[in-house]
PDB file of C-alpha atoms in Angstrom:
ATOM      1  CA  GLN A   1     -10.078  -1.097  15.138  1.00  0.00           C
ATOM      2  CA  VAL A   2      -9.216  -1.103  11.302  1.00  0.00           C
ATOM      3  CA  GLN A   3      -9.816  -3.854   9.581  1.00  0.00           C
ATOM      4  CA  LEU A   4      -7.298  -4.193   6.412  1.00  0.00           C
ATOM      5  CA  VAL A   5      -7.796  -7.030   3.584  1.00  0.00           C
ATOM      6  CA  GLU A   6      -5.247  -7.218   0.615  1.00  0.00           C
ATOM      7  CA  SER A   7      -6.096  -8.578  -2.664  1.00  0.00           C
ATOM      8  CA  GLY A   8      -4.813  -8.763  -6.528  1.00  0.00           C
ATOM      9  CA  GLY A   9      -1.203  -9.871  -6.019  1.00  0.00           C
ATOM     10  CA  GLY A  10      -0.134 -12.469  -8.734  1.00  0.00           C
ATOM     11  CA  LEU A  11       3.101 -13.360 -11.153  1.00  0.00           C
ATOM     12  CA  VAL A  12       3.832 -10.942 -13.770  1.00  0.00           C
ATOM     13  CA  GLN A  13       6.400 -10.700 -16.256  1.00  0.00           C
ATOM     14  CA  PRO A  14       9.069  -7.792 -16.285  1.00  0.00           C
ATOM     15  CA  GLY A  15       7.357  -4.713 -17.648  1.00  0.00           C
ATOM     16  CA  GLY A  16       3.932  -5.708 -16.794  1.00  0.00           C
ATOM     17  CA  SER A  17       1.298  -4.533 -14.731  1.00  0.00           C
ATOM     18  CA  LEU A  18      -0.842  -5.064 -11.727  1.00  0.00           C
ATOM     19  CA  LYS A  19      -3.394  -3.752  -9.399  1.00  0.00           C
ATOM     20  CA  LEU A  20      -3.745  -4.526  -5.838  1.00  0.00           C
ATOM     21  CA  SER A  21      -6.672  -3.868  -3.732  1.00  0.00           C
ATOM     22  CA  CYS A  22      -7.098  -2.900  -0.024  1.00  0.00           C
ATOM     23  CA  ALA A  23     -10.684  -3.712   1.624  1.00  0.00           C
ATOM     24  CA  ALA A  24     -11.298  -1.333   4.912  1.00  0.00           C
ATOM     25  CA  SER A  25     -13.261  -1.741   7.481  1.00  0.00           C
ATOM     26  CA  GLY A  26     -13.876   0.239  10.931  1.00  0.00           C
ATOM     27  CA  ARG A  27     -14.630   3.530  12.453  1.00  0.00           C
ATOM     28  CA  SER A  28     -13.852   6.720  11.272  1.00  0.00           C
ATOM     29  CA  LEU A  29     -11.734   5.792   8.163  1.00  0.00           C
ATOM     30  CA  ARG A  30     -11.750   9.310   7.037  1.00  0.00           C
ATOM     31  CA  GLU A  31      -9.525   9.922   9.803  1.00  0.00           C
ATOM     32  CA  TYR A  32      -6.797   7.513   8.546  1.00  0.00           C
ATOM     33  CA  PHE A  33      -3.685   7.917   6.244  1.00  0.00           C
ATOM     34  CA  ILE A  34      -3.804   4.505   4.404  1.00  0.00           C
ATOM     35  CA  GLY A  35      -0.853   2.868   2.649  1.00  0.00           C
ATOM     36  CA  TRP A  36       1.289   0.080   1.070  1.00  0.00           C
ATOM     37  CA  SER A  37       4.381  -0.839   2.385  1.00  0.00           C
ATOM     38  CA  ARG A  38       6.245  -3.849   0.893  1.00  0.00           C
ATOM     39  CA  GLN A  39       8.855  -6.549   2.120  1.00  0.00           C
ATOM     40  CA  GLY A  40      10.986  -8.357  -0.603  1.00  0.00           C
ATOM     41  CA  PRO A  41      12.977 -11.496   0.010  1.00  0.00           C
ATOM     42  CA  GLY A  42      15.873 -10.812   2.484  1.00  0.00           C
ATOM     43  CA  LYS A  43      14.845  -7.296   3.016  1.00  0.00           C
ATOM     44  CA  GLU A  44      13.172  -5.322   5.469  1.00  0.00           C
ATOM     45  CA  ARG A  45       9.792  -3.529   5.249  1.00  0.00           C
ATOM     46  CA  GLU A  46       9.579  -0.502   3.242  1.00  0.00           C
ATOM     47  CA  PHE A  47       7.009   2.076   2.584  1.00  0.00           C
ATOM     48  CA  VAL A  48       5.543   2.531  -0.928  1.00  0.00           C
ATOM     49  CA  ALA A  49       2.774   5.069  -0.811  1.00  0.00           C
ATOM     50  CA  ALA A  50       0.284   6.444   1.241  1.00  0.00           C
ATOM     51  CA  ILE A  51      -2.898   8.782   0.872  1.00  0.00           C
ATOM     52  CA  GLY A  52      -5.211  10.898   3.120  1.00  0.00           C
ATOM     53  CA  TRP A  53      -8.975  10.831   2.923  1.00  0.00           C
ATOM     54  CA  SER A  54      -8.692  13.566   0.064  1.00  0.00           C
ATOM     55  CA  GLY A  55      -5.334  14.048  -0.074  1.00  0.00           C
ATOM     56  CA  SER A  56      -3.075  12.969  -3.244  1.00  0.00           C
ATOM     57  CA  GLY A  57      -0.592  10.205  -2.943  1.00  0.00           C
ATOM     58  CA  ILE A  58       2.941  10.324  -1.416  1.00  0.00           C
ATOM     59  CA  TYR A  59       5.394   7.697  -2.777  1.00  0.00           C
ATOM     60  CA  THR A  60       8.891   6.292  -2.101  1.00  0.00           C
ATOM     61  CA  ASP A  61      11.257   7.366  -4.768  1.00  0.00           C
ATOM     62  CA  SER A  62      11.670   4.295  -6.131  1.00  0.00           C
ATOM     63  CA  VAL A  63       8.160   3.844  -7.376  1.00  0.00           C
ATOM     64  CA  LYS A  64       7.403   7.486  -8.412  1.00  0.00           C
ATOM     65  CA  GLY A  65       5.627   7.649 -11.762  1.00  0.00           C
ATOM     66  CA  ARG A  66       5.225   3.838 -11.872  1.00  0.00           C
ATOM     67  CA  PHE A  67       2.734   3.164  -8.953  1.00  0.00           C
ATOM     68  CA  THR A  68      -0.697   5.089  -8.179  1.00  0.00           C
ATOM     69  CA  ILE A  69      -2.603   5.162  -5.022  1.00  0.00           C
ATOM     70  CA  SER A  70      -5.666   6.011  -5.028  1.00  0.00           C
ATOM     71  CA  ARG A  71      -8.924   5.851  -2.483  1.00  0.00           C
ATOM     72  CA  ASP A  72     -12.678   5.301  -3.223  1.00  0.00           C
ATOM     73  CA  ASN A  73     -13.955   6.055   0.019  1.00  0.00           C
ATOM     74  CA  ALA A  74     -17.265   5.709  -0.868  1.00  0.00           C
ATOM     75  CA  ASN A  75     -16.330   1.916  -0.872  1.00  0.00           C
ATOM     76  CA  ASN A  76     -13.624   2.052   1.816  1.00  0.00           C
ATOM     77  CA  MET A  77     -11.263   0.716  -0.898  1.00  0.00           C
ATOM     78  CA  VAL A  78      -7.785   1.721  -1.642  1.00  0.00           C
ATOM     79  CA  TYR A  79      -5.879   0.576  -4.702  1.00  0.00           C
ATOM     80  CA  LEU A  80      -2.311   0.609  -5.606  1.00  0.00           C
ATOM     81  CA  GLN A  81      -2.124   0.553  -9.642  1.00  0.00           C
ATOM     82  CA  MET A  82       1.518  -0.876 -10.564  1.00  0.00           C
ATOM     83  CA  HIS A  83       3.055  -0.290 -13.684  1.00  0.00           C
ATOM     84  CA  SER A  84       6.793  -1.090 -15.644  1.00  0.00           C
ATOM     85  CA  LEU A  85       7.139  -3.732 -12.862  1.00  0.00           C
ATOM     86  CA  GLU A  86      10.823  -4.857 -12.053  1.00  0.00           C
ATOM     87  CA  PRO A  87      12.290  -7.869 -10.064  1.00  0.00           C
ATOM     88  CA  GLU A  88      13.033  -5.387  -7.618  1.00  0.00           C
ATOM     89  CA  ASP A  89       9.585  -4.901  -6.752  1.00  0.00           C
ATOM     90  CA  THR A  90       8.962  -8.536  -5.948  1.00  0.00           C
ATOM     91  CA  ALA A  91       7.490  -8.596  -2.403  1.00  0.00           C
ATOM     92  CA  VAL A  92       4.696  -9.112   0.103  1.00  0.00           C
ATOM     93  CA  TYR A  93       3.125  -5.878  -0.233  1.00  0.00           C
ATOM     94  CA  TYR A  94       1.130  -4.908   2.842  1.00  0.00           C
ATOM     95  CA  CYS A  95      -1.904  -2.304   3.343  1.00  0.00           C
ATOM     96  CA  ASP A  96      -1.246   0.033   6.483  1.00  0.00           C
ATOM     97  CA  ALA A  97      -3.458   2.466   8.482  1.00  0.00           C
ATOM     98  CA  ASP A  98      -2.307   5.032  10.962  1.00  0.00           C
ATOM     99  CA  LEU A  99      -3.860   8.452  12.106  1.00  0.00           C
ATOM    100  CA  TRP A 100      -0.641   9.767  11.318  1.00  0.00           C
ATOM    101  CA  TYR A 101       1.156   9.510   8.090  1.00  0.00           C
ATOM    102  CA  GLY A 102       4.520   9.904   9.654  1.00  0.00           C
ATOM    103  CA  ARG A 103       3.924   6.561  11.411  1.00  0.00           C
ATOM    104  CA  LEU A 104       3.071   4.856   7.960  1.00  0.00           C
ATOM    105  CA  ARG A 105       6.086   6.801   6.215  1.00  0.00           C
ATOM    106  CA  THR A 106       8.720   4.699   8.772  1.00  0.00           C
ATOM    107  CA  GLY A 107       6.769   1.135   8.745  1.00  0.00           C
ATOM    108  CA  ASP A 108       5.462   1.679  12.278  1.00  0.00           C
ATOM    109  CA  GLY A 109       1.279   1.971  11.031  1.00  0.00           C
ATOM    110  CA  GLU A 110      -1.207   1.000  13.564  1.00  0.00           C
ATOM    111  CA  PHE A 111      -2.982  -1.303  11.605  1.00  0.00           C
ATOM    112  CA  ARG A 112      -1.803  -4.069   8.749  1.00  0.00           C
ATOM    113  CA  GLY A 113      -3.215  -6.663   6.820  1.00  0.00           C
ATOM    114  CA  GLN A 114      -2.199 -10.076   5.837  1.00  0.00           C
ATOM    115  CA  GLY A 115      -0.177  -9.138   2.913  1.00  0.00           C
ATOM    116  CA  THR A 116      -0.278 -10.165  -0.959  1.00  0.00           C
ATOM    117  CA  GLN A 117       2.582 -11.584  -2.923  1.00  0.00           C
ATOM    118  CA  VAL A 118       4.156  -9.488  -5.928  1.00  0.00           C
ATOM    119  CA  THR A 119       6.058 -11.585  -7.755  1.00  0.00           C
ATOM    120  CA  VAL A 120       8.214 -10.293 -10.872  1.00  0.00           C
ATOM    121  CA  PRO A 121      10.823 -12.671 -12.307  1.00  0.00           C
ATOM    122  CA  SER A 122      14.263 -11.837 -13.435  1.00  0.00           C
TER     123      SER A 122
END
């Protein structure tokens, strides 16, 4: 079992920045890919980014160059630094974990947190 708790969401003006945090706990965390997905109002949940134990981040095209995923293995934390936020980034952001990156990519990660709301007004 992996437990994930997100924090850091809020209201931010267009062009602003926000950093989301995901606290992970459980056994064998080094085996898991951990990532972020999001679900905007009236939209399906979509993959945002993911990272392995020691690898670089993988991003969906719409956030490349604006978002950075990072992982603090010593403290079992994963972060999503978001810059140049746009109204289209408004969503509930979820932290996800799975042994297989492919399942994070398709939104089928085995474990998911409760989500944190990010709002960028238009």
